[in-house]
PDB file of C-alpha atoms in Angstrom:
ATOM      1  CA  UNK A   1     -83.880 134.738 -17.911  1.00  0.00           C
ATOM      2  CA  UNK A   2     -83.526 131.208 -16.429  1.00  0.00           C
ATOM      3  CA  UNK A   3     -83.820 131.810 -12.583  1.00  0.00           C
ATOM      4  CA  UNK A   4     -81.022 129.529 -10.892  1.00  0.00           C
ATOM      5  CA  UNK A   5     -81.730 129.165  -7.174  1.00  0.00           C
ATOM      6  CA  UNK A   6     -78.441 129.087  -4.749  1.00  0.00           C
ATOM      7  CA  UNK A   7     -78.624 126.696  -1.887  1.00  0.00           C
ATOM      8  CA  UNK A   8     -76.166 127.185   1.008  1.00  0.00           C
ATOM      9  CA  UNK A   9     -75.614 124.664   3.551  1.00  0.00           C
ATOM     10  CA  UNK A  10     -79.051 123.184   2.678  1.00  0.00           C
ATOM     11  CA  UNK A  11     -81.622 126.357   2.663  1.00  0.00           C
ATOM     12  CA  UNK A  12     -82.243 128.712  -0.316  1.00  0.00           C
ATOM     13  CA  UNK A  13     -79.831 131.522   0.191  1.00  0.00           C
ATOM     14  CA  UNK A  14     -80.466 133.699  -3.034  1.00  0.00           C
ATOM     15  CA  UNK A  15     -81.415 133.076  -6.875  1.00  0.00           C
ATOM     16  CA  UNK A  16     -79.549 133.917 -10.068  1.00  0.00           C
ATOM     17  CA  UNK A  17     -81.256 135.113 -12.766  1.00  0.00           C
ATOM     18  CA  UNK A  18     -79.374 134.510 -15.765  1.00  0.00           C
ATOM     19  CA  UNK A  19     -79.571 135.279 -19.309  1.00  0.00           C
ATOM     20  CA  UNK A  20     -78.063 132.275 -21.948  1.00  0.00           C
ATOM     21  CA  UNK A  21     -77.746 132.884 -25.585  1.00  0.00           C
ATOM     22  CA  UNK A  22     -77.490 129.653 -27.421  1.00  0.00           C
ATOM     23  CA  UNK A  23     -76.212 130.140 -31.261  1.00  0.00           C
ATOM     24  CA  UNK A  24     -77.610 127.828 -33.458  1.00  0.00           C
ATOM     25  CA  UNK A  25     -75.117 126.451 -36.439  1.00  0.00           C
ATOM     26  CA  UNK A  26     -75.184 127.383 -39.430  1.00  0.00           C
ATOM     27  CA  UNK A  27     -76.867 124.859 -41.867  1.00  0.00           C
ATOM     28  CA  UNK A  28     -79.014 123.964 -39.252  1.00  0.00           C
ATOM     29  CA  UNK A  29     -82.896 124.710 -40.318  1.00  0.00           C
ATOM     30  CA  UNK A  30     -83.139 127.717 -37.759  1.00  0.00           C
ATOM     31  CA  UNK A  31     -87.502 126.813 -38.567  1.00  0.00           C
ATOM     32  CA  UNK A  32     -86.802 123.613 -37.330  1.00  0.00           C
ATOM     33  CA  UNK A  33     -85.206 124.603 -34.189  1.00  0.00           C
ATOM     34  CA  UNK A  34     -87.131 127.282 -33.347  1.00  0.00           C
ATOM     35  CA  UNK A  35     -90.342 124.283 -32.449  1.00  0.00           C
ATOM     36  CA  UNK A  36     -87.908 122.594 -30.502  1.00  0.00           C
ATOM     37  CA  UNK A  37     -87.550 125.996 -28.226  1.00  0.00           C
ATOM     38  CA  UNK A  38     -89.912 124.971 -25.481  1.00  0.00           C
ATOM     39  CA  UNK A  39     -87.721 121.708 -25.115  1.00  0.00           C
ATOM     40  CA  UNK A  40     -84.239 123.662 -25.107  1.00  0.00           C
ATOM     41  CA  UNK A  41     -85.519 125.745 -22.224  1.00  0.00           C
ATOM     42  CA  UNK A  42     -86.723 123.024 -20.293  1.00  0.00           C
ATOM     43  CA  UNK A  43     -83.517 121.293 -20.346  1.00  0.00           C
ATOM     44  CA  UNK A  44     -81.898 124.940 -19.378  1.00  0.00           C
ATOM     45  CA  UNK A  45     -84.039 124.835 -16.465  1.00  0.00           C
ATOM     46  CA  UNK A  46     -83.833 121.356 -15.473  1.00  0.00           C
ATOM     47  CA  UNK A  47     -79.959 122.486 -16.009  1.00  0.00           C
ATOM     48  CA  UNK A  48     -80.214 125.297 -13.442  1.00  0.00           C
ATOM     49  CA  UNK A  49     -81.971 123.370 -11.304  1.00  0.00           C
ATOM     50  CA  UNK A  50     -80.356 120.677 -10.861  1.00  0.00           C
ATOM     51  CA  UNK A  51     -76.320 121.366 -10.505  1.00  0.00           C
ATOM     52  CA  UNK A  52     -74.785 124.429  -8.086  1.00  0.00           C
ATOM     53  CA  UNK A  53     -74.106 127.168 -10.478  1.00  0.00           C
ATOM     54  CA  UNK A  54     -72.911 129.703  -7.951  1.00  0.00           C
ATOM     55  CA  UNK A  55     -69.481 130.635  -7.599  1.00  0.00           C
ATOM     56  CA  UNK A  56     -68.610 128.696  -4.451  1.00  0.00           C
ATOM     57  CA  UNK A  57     -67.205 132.192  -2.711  1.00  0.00           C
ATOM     58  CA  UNK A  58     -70.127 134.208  -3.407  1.00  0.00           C
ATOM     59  CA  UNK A  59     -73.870 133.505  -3.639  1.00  0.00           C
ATOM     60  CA  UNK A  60     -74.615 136.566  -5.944  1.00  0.00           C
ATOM     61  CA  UNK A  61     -72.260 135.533  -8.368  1.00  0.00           C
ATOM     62  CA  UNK A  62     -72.264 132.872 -11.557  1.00  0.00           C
ATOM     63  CA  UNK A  63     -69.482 130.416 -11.903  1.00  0.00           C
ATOM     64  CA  UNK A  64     -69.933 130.856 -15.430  1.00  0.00           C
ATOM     65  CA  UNK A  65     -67.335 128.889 -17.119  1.00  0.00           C
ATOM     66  CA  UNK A  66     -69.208 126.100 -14.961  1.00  0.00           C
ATOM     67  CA  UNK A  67     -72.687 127.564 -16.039  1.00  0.00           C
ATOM     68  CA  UNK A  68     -71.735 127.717 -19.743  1.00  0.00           C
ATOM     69  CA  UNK A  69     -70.317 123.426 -19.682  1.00  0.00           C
ATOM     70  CA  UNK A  70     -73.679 123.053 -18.033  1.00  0.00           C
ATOM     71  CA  UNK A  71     -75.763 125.000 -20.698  1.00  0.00           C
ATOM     72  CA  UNK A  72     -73.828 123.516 -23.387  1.00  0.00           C
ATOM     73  CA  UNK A  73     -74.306 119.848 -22.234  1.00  0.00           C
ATOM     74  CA  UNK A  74     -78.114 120.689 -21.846  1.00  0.00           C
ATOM     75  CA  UNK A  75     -78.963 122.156 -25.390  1.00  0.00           C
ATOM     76  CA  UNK A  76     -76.622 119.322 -27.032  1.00  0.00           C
ATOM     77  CA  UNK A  77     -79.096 117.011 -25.572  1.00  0.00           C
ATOM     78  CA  UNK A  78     -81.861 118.870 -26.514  1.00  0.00           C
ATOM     79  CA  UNK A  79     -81.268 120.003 -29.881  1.00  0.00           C
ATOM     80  CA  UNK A  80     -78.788 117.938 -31.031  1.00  0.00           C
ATOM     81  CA  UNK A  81     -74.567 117.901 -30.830  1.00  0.00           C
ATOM     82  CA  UNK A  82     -74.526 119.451 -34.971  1.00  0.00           C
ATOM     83  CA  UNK A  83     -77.263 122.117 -33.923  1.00  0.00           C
ATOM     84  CA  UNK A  84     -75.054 123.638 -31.292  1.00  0.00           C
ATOM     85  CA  UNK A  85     -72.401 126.265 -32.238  1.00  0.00           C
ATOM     86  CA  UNK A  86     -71.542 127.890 -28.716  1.00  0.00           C
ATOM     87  CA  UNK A  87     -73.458 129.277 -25.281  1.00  0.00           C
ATOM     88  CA  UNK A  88     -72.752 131.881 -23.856  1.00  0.00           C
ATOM     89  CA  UNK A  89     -73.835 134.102 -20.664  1.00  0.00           C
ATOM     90  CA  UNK A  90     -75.372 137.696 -21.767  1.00  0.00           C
ATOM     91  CA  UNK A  91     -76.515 138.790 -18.041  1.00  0.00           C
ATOM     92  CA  UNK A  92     -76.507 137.545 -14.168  1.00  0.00           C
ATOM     93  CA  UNK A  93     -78.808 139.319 -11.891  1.00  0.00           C
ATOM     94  CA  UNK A  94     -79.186 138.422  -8.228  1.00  0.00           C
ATOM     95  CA  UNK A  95     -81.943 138.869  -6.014  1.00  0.00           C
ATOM     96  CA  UNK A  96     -80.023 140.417  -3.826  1.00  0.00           C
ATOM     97  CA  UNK A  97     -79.738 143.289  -5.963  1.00  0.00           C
ATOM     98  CA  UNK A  98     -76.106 142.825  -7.710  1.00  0.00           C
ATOM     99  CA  UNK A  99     -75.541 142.124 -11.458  1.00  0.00           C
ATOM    100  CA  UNK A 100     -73.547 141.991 -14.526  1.00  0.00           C
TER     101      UNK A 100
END
């Protein structure tokens, strides 16, 4: 889970904790990619970190087509445009205690 902290009006209000699969190409050396993991999920969290993932109406919800363009952009740079076939979002959890 990649914890995704919501800011509202300046102050933490709540974090995400969300669950991205990335799925590797195929042809890509899946060896290969797996060394590069620490560096993928690095650039997930820098991702989480550093744009507002929330869904502007709700603090314990994902805007996940958002979330997913984010993700996307962030393992492209990491891995590599050709490694890349899709991201998707498996889970959201708040701390507030609501989830998907």
């Amino acid at each position: 889970y990649l914890a995704v902290p919501i800011v509202r009006q300046g102050v933490l209000a709540n974090y995400l904790f969300v669950s991205v699969r990335v799925e590797i190409a195929s042809g890509v050396d899946l060896w290969r990619t797996r060394e590069q993991a620490h560096i993928l999920r690095d650039a997930l969290v820098r991702a989480s970190h550093g744009r507002d993932l929330a869904d502007p109406n709700d603090p314990n919800a994902l805007n996940q087509p958002l979330a997913i363009e984010v993700y996307r952009a962030a393992a492209i740079a990491a891995l590599g445009e050709r490694a890349v076939a899709g991201v998707s979002i498996i889970a959201v959890y708040s701390s507030q205690g609501t989830g998907i």
